Coordinates of C-alpha atoms in Angstrom, one line a residue:
M5 CA -51.4 -86.5 292.3
K6 CA -51.0 -86.5 296.1
T7 CA -51.1 -90.3 296.2
R8 CA -48.3 -90.5 293.5
L9 CA -46.2 -88.0 295.4
S10 CA -46.6 -89.8 298.7
T11 CA -45.8 -93.1 297.1
L12 CA -42.6 -91.7 295.5
F13 CA -41.6 -90.1 298.8
S14 CA -42.2 -93.4 300.6
R15 CA -40.0 -95.2 298.0
S16 CA -37.2 -92.7 298.4
R17 CA -37.3 -93.2 302.2
H18 CA -37.0 -96.9 302.0
G19 CA -34.5 -96.6 299.2
G20 CA -32.5 -94.6 301.7
L21 CA -32.8 -97.5 304.1
L22 CA -31.2 -99.8 301.5
V23 CA -28.4 -97.3 301.0
L24 CA -27.9 -97.2 304.8
A25 CA -27.7 -101.0 304.9
L26 CA -25.2 -101.0 302.1
V27 CA -23.0 -98.3 303.8
L28 CA -23.1 -100.3 307.1
A29 CA -22.1 -103.5 305.2
I30 CA -19.1 -102.0 303.4
L31 CA -17.9 -99.7 306.2
P32 CA -15.9 -102.3 308.0
L33 CA -13.6 -102.5 304.9
F34 CA -12.4 -99.0 305.9
L35 CA -12.2 -99.5 309.6
T36 CA -8.5 -100.5 309.9
N37 CA -8.1 -100.5 313.6
A38 CA -10.0 -100.6 317.0
F39 CA -10.2 -96.8 317.2
Y40 CA -12.1 -96.5 314.0
Y41 CA -14.5 -99.3 315.0
D42 CA -15.0 -97.5 318.3
V43 CA -16.0 -94.3 316.6
A44 CA -18.3 -96.1 314.2
I45 CA -20.0 -97.9 317.2
R46 CA -20.5 -94.7 319.1
I47 CA -22.0 -93.0 315.9
A48 CA -24.5 -95.9 315.7
L49 CA -25.5 -95.6 319.3
N50 CA -25.9 -91.8 319.2
A51 CA -27.9 -92.1 315.9
I52 CA -30.3 -94.5 317.6
V53 CA -31.0 -92.1 320.4
V54 CA -31.2 -89.1 318.0
I55 CA -33.7 -90.9 315.7
G56 CA -36.0 -91.4 318.7
L57 CA -35.5 -87.8 319.8
N58 CA -36.3 -86.5 316.3
L59 CA -39.6 -88.4 316.3
L60 CA -40.5 -86.3 319.4
M61 CA -38.9 -82.9 318.4
G62 CA -38.8 -82.9 314.6
Y63 CA -42.0 -84.7 313.7
T64 CA -44.2 -83.8 316.8
G65 CA -42.7 -80.5 317.7
Q66 CA -42.2 -81.3 321.4
I67 CA -38.9 -80.0 322.8
S68 CA -36.8 -82.2 325.1
L69 CA -33.7 -81.0 326.9
G70 CA -33.5 -84.0 329.2
H71 CA -33.3 -87.0 327.0
A72 CA -29.8 -88.0 328.3
G73 CA -31.7 -88.8 331.5
F74 CA -33.6 -91.6 329.8
Y75 CA -30.3 -92.8 328.2
G76 CA -28.7 -92.8 331.6
L77 CA -31.6 -94.7 333.2
G78 CA -31.2 -97.5 330.7
A79 CA -27.4 -97.6 331.2
Y80 CA -27.6 -97.7 335.0
A81 CA -30.5 -100.2 335.0
S82 CA -28.3 -102.6 333.1
A83 CA -25.3 -101.8 335.3
V84 CA -27.1 -102.2 338.7
L85 CA -29.1 -105.3 337.7
T86 CA -26.2 -107.2 336.2
T87 CA -23.6 -106.1 338.8
H88 CA -25.6 -106.2 342.1
Y89 CA -28.2 -108.8 341.2
S90 CA -26.5 -111.0 338.5
W91 CA -29.4 -110.5 336.1
P92 CA -28.8 -111.7 332.5
P93 CA -27.9 -108.7 330.4
L94 CA -30.8 -109.0 328.0
A95 CA -33.3 -109.2 330.9
A96 CA -31.7 -106.2 332.5
L97 CA -31.9 -104.3 329.2
A98 CA -35.6 -105.1 328.9
A99 CA -36.3 -104.2 332.6
G100 CA -34.6 -100.9 332.1
A101 CA -36.6 -100.2 328.9
V102 CA -39.9 -101.0 330.7
A103 CA -39.0 -98.9 333.8
T104 CA -38.0 -96.0 331.6
G105 CA -41.2 -96.3 329.6
L106 CA -43.3 -96.4 332.7
L107 CA -41.6 -93.3 334.1
A108 CA -42.0 -91.5 330.8
L109 CA -45.7 -92.5 330.7
L110 CA -46.2 -91.2 334.2
L111 CA -44.6 -87.9 333.5
A112 CA -45.8 -87.4 329.9
R113 CA -49.3 -86.0 330.5
P114 CA -48.3 -83.2 332.9
V115 CA -45.1 -82.3 331.1
L116 CA -46.6 -82.3 327.6
K117 CA -49.3 -80.0 328.6
L118 CA -46.6 -77.3 328.5
K119 CA -45.4 -75.6 325.3
G120 CA -42.4 -73.8 324.0
H121 CA -39.8 -72.7 326.5
T122 CA -41.8 -73.9 329.5
L123 CA -41.7 -77.5 328.0
A124 CA -38.0 -77.1 327.4
M125 CA -37.4 -76.1 331.0
A126 CA -39.6 -78.9 332.4
T127 CA -37.7 -81.6 330.4
L128 CA -34.4 -80.0 331.4
G129 CA -35.5 -80.2 335.0
L130 CA -36.4 -83.9 334.6
G131 CA -33.0 -84.7 333.2
I132 CA -31.2 -82.8 336.0
I133 CA -33.3 -84.7 338.6
I134 CA -32.3 -88.1 337.1
S135 CA -28.7 -87.0 337.0
I136 CA -28.8 -85.9 340.7
V137 CA -30.4 -89.2 341.8
I138 CA -27.7 -91.2 339.9
N139 CA -25.0 -89.1 341.6
N140 CA -26.4 -89.4 345.1
E141 CA -27.3 -93.1 345.2
T142 CA -23.7 -94.1 345.6
Q143 CA -24.5 -97.6 347.2
W144 CA -26.1 -98.6 343.9
T145 CA -24.6 -96.4 341.2
G146 CA -21.2 -95.7 342.5
G147 CA -22.0 -92.0 342.5
P148 CA -19.5 -89.7 340.7
D149 CA -16.9 -92.5 340.6
G150 CA -19.1 -94.6 338.3
I151 CA -19.8 -98.3 338.2
G152 CA -18.4 -101.2 336.2
V153 CA -20.8 -103.1 333.8
S154 CA -20.5 -106.8 333.0
T155 CA -20.1 -108.1 329.4
F156 CA -23.1 -108.6 327.2
S157 CA -24.2 -112.1 326.4
V158 CA -27.2 -113.8 324.9
A159 CA -28.0 -117.4 325.5
G160 CA -24.4 -117.9 326.7
L161 CA -22.9 -116.3 323.7
E162 CA -20.7 -113.4 324.7
I163 CA -20.5 -110.2 322.6
A164 CA -16.8 -109.4 322.6
G165 CA -14.5 -107.5 320.2
E166 CA -15.1 -104.5 318.1
K167 CA -16.4 -106.4 315.1
S168 CA -19.1 -108.2 317.1
W169 CA -20.2 -104.9 318.7
Y170 CA -20.2 -103.2 315.4
L171 CA -22.5 -105.9 314.0
V172 CA -24.9 -105.6 317.0
C173 CA -25.1 -101.8 316.8
A174 CA -25.4 -101.7 313.0
V175 CA -28.3 -104.2 313.1
L176 CA -30.0 -102.2 315.9
L177 CA -29.6 -99.0 314.0
L178 CA -31.2 -100.5 310.9
L179 CA -34.0 -101.8 313.0
V180 CA -34.7 -98.5 314.7
T181 CA -34.5 -96.7 311.3
W182 CA -36.9 -99.1 309.7
L183 CA -39.3 -98.7 312.6
A184 CA -39.1 -94.9 312.5
L185 CA -39.7 -94.8 308.7
N186 CA -42.7 -97.1 308.9
L187 CA -44.1 -95.0 311.8
I188 CA -43.8 -91.8 309.8
D189 CA -45.6 -93.3 306.8
S190 CA -48.4 -94.6 309.0
P191 CA -51.6 -92.8 310.2
V192 CA -49.8 -92.3 313.5
G193 CA -47.0 -90.5 311.8
R194 CA -49.4 -88.2 309.9
A195 CA -51.1 -87.4 313.1
L196 CA -47.8 -86.5 314.7
Q197 CA -47.0 -84.2 311.8
A198 CA -50.4 -82.6 312.1
I199 CA -49.8 -81.9 315.8
H200 CA -46.5 -80.3 314.8
G201 CA -48.2 -78.1 312.2
S202 CA -51.0 -76.9 314.4
E203 CA -52.2 -78.7 317.6
V204 CA -55.5 -76.8 317.5
A205 CA -56.2 -77.7 313.9
A206 CA -55.3 -81.4 314.6
R207 CA -57.8 -81.5 317.4
V208 CA -60.5 -80.0 315.1
V209 CA -60.1 -82.8 312.6
G210 CA -60.4 -85.4 315.4
V211 CA -56.8 -86.2 316.3
D212 CA -56.4 -87.1 320.0
T213 CA -53.3 -84.9 320.4
T214 CA -52.6 -85.8 324.1
R215 CA -52.6 -89.6 323.3
F216 CA -50.3 -89.3 320.4
K217 CA -47.9 -87.0 322.2
V218 CA -47.7 -89.3 325.1
R219 CA -47.1 -92.3 322.8
V220 CA -44.2 -90.7 321.0
F221 CA -42.7 -89.4 324.2
V222 CA -42.7 -92.9 325.7
L223 CA -41.3 -94.5 322.5
S224 CA -38.6 -91.9 322.3
A225 CA -37.6 -92.5 326.0
V226 CA -37.6 -96.3 325.5
I227 CA -35.3 -96.0 322.4
A228 CA -32.9 -93.9 324.4
S229 CA -33.0 -96.4 327.3
I230 CA -32.1 -99.3 325.0
A231 CA -29.3 -97.4 323.5
G232 CA -28.0 -96.5 327.0
S233 CA -28.1 -100.1 328.0
I234 CA -26.1 -101.3 325.0
S235 CA -23.7 -98.4 325.4
A236 CA -23.1 -99.4 329.1
H237 CA -22.2 -103.0 328.2
Y238 CA -20.1 -101.9 325.3
I239 CA -18.0 -99.4 327.3
G240 CA -17.9 -101.6 330.4
F241 CA -17.8 -98.6 332.8
I242 CA -20.2 -95.7 333.2
T243 CA -20.4 -92.4 335.1
P244 CA -23.3 -89.9 335.7
N245 CA -22.1 -87.8 332.8
L246 CA -24.1 -90.1 330.5
A247 CA -27.3 -88.6 332.0
G248 CA -25.9 -85.1 332.3
F249 CA -27.1 -81.8 330.8
F250 CA -24.2 -81.5 328.3
H251 CA -25.1 -84.9 326.9
S252 CA -28.7 -83.8 326.4
I253 CA -27.4 -80.7 324.6
E254 CA -25.2 -82.9 322.4
L255 CA -28.3 -85.0 321.4
V256 CA -30.4 -81.9 320.6
T257 CA -27.6 -80.4 318.5
M258 CA -27.3 -83.6 316.5
V259 CA -31.1 -83.4 315.8
V260 CA -30.9 -79.7 314.7
V261 CA -27.7 -80.0 312.7
G262 CA -28.8 -83.2 310.8
G263 CA -32.3 -81.9 310.2
M264 CA -35.5 -81.7 312.1
A265 CA -38.1 -84.2 310.8
S266 CA -35.4 -86.1 308.9
I267 CA -34.6 -89.7 310.0
F268 CA -31.5 -89.9 307.8
G269 CA -30.6 -86.3 308.9
S270 CA -30.5 -87.7 312.4
I271 CA -27.8 -90.3 311.4
I272 CA -25.8 -87.6 309.6
G273 CA -26.0 -85.2 312.5
A274 CA -24.9 -88.0 314.9
A275 CA -22.0 -89.0 312.7
L276 CA -20.7 -85.4 312.3
L277 CA -21.0 -84.5 316.0
T278 CA -19.6 -87.8 317.2
I279 CA -16.5 -87.4 315.0
L280 CA -16.1 -83.7 315.9
P281 CA -14.9 -84.3 319.6
Q282 CA -12.2 -86.6 318.2
L283 CA -11.0 -83.8 316.0
L284 CA -11.1 -81.4 319.0
S285 CA -9.3 -83.7 321.4
S286 CA -6.3 -81.3 321.5
F287 CA -8.6 -78.4 322.5
E288 CA -9.9 -79.9 325.7
G289 CA -12.5 -77.8 327.4
W290 CA -13.7 -76.1 324.3
E291 CA -16.2 -78.7 323.1
T292 CA -19.1 -77.0 324.7
V293 CA -18.2 -73.7 323.0
V294 CA -17.9 -75.4 319.6
F295 CA -21.2 -77.2 320.0
G296 CA -22.9 -73.9 320.8
V297 CA -21.3 -72.2 317.8
I298 CA -22.4 -75.0 315.5
L299 CA -26.0 -74.9 316.9
M300 CA -26.2 -71.1 316.4
A301 CA -24.7 -71.3 312.9
T302 CA -27.1 -74.0 311.9
M303 CA -30.2 -72.1 313.2
I304 CA -29.0 -68.9 311.3
F305 CA -27.9 -70.3 308.0
M306 CA -29.7 -73.7 307.7
P307 CA -32.7 -73.6 310.1
K308 CA -34.1 -76.8 308.7
G309 CA -30.9 -78.6 309.3
L310 CA -28.2 -80.0 306.9
V311 CA -30.0 -82.8 305.1
P312 CA -33.4 -81.0 304.5
S313 CA -31.6 -77.8 303.4
L314 CA -29.4 -79.6 300.9
A315 CA -32.3 -81.6 299.6
S316 CA -34.4 -78.4 299.2
R317 CA -31.6 -76.7 297.3
S318 CA -31.2 -79.7 295.1
R319 CA -34.9 -79.8 294.3
K320 CA -34.9 -76.0 293.4
R321 CA -32.0 -76.5 291.0
A322 CA -33.7 -79.4 289.4
A323 CA -36.9 -77.3 289.0
V324 CA -35.2 -74.4 287.2
P325 CA -36.3 -74.7 283.6
K326 CA -33.4 -74.9 281.1
A327 CA -33.2 -72.2 278.5
P328 CA -34.1 -73.4 275.0
A329 CA -31.1 -74.2 272.8
A330 CA -30.3 -71.6 270.2
S331 CA -31.2 -72.8 266.7
N332 CA -28.5 -72.8 264.0
K333 CA -31.1 -72.5 261.3
P334 CA -31.0 -69.1 259.6
P335 CA -34.1 -67.0 259.9
A336 CA -36.6 -67.2 257.0
Q337 CA -36.2 -64.6 254.3
E338 CA -39.2 -62.4 253.8
V339 CA -40.5 -62.4 250.2

């Protein structure tokens, strides 16, 4: 019975991947101008980061309030290497991902020994340190004024125009989603979920909890770095705000609103909270307040997040037995 359920669940997940591919394929039909393309591209980039963060938070239960730091490292690695050293953009992206992965690997063991609010504070401090370094190294990063980034090209083919960037980001989003879904369905994914359920119990049954936590932390950081690099080349100009505290809070809010331990919830959360600032553009300065209210409301009314909560309610409705239909046949006469 368990095998059948897991097979059905796996099929539904990969069916969701096909639906996502279909949505991404037909969406350009409704993107009538450059602004709509820009919003769609930013949704895809945010969704990529949030999927990686959800692997860490939702599936493994490890809180991170400094993930924008890894995003910023990838962005600035691409900016510095292409601008100051004339590196090919793809090589700069790879170098940024490797450097971010090594930093995450170096910090993971001491940081992930912590739990709860102490882990949250440690990751918050890490993000703040990265942001301060980016602000202060003005000769490389441009400091608070920011730095320009060259166009992205592969083998001499330049990625230019909203349609080309949309295609790149859509393919990357599909690839990261596929990777995450396969990871969840693998023994590694089951080990991560066991750690989330009870780290002590996971150790008892032979799971090397430290090794798996380190791996998912590094993977999550590398995914954020790659998205940061792509974002830097797409925007063409970056500032330290990319690695700032508020950006980290935005990413965490996307995870919580969309749904912890839900890959497709990550995409929905990223979409909703990327569109929201566009709707609040006339209320400049209130974005932080609105994000805080949304986070509080979600934790109170839908603690599992939007997608898991709606899915749970749908399953409950489907499980309610229907009342038997009333029979029109007259009762039998007693003799």
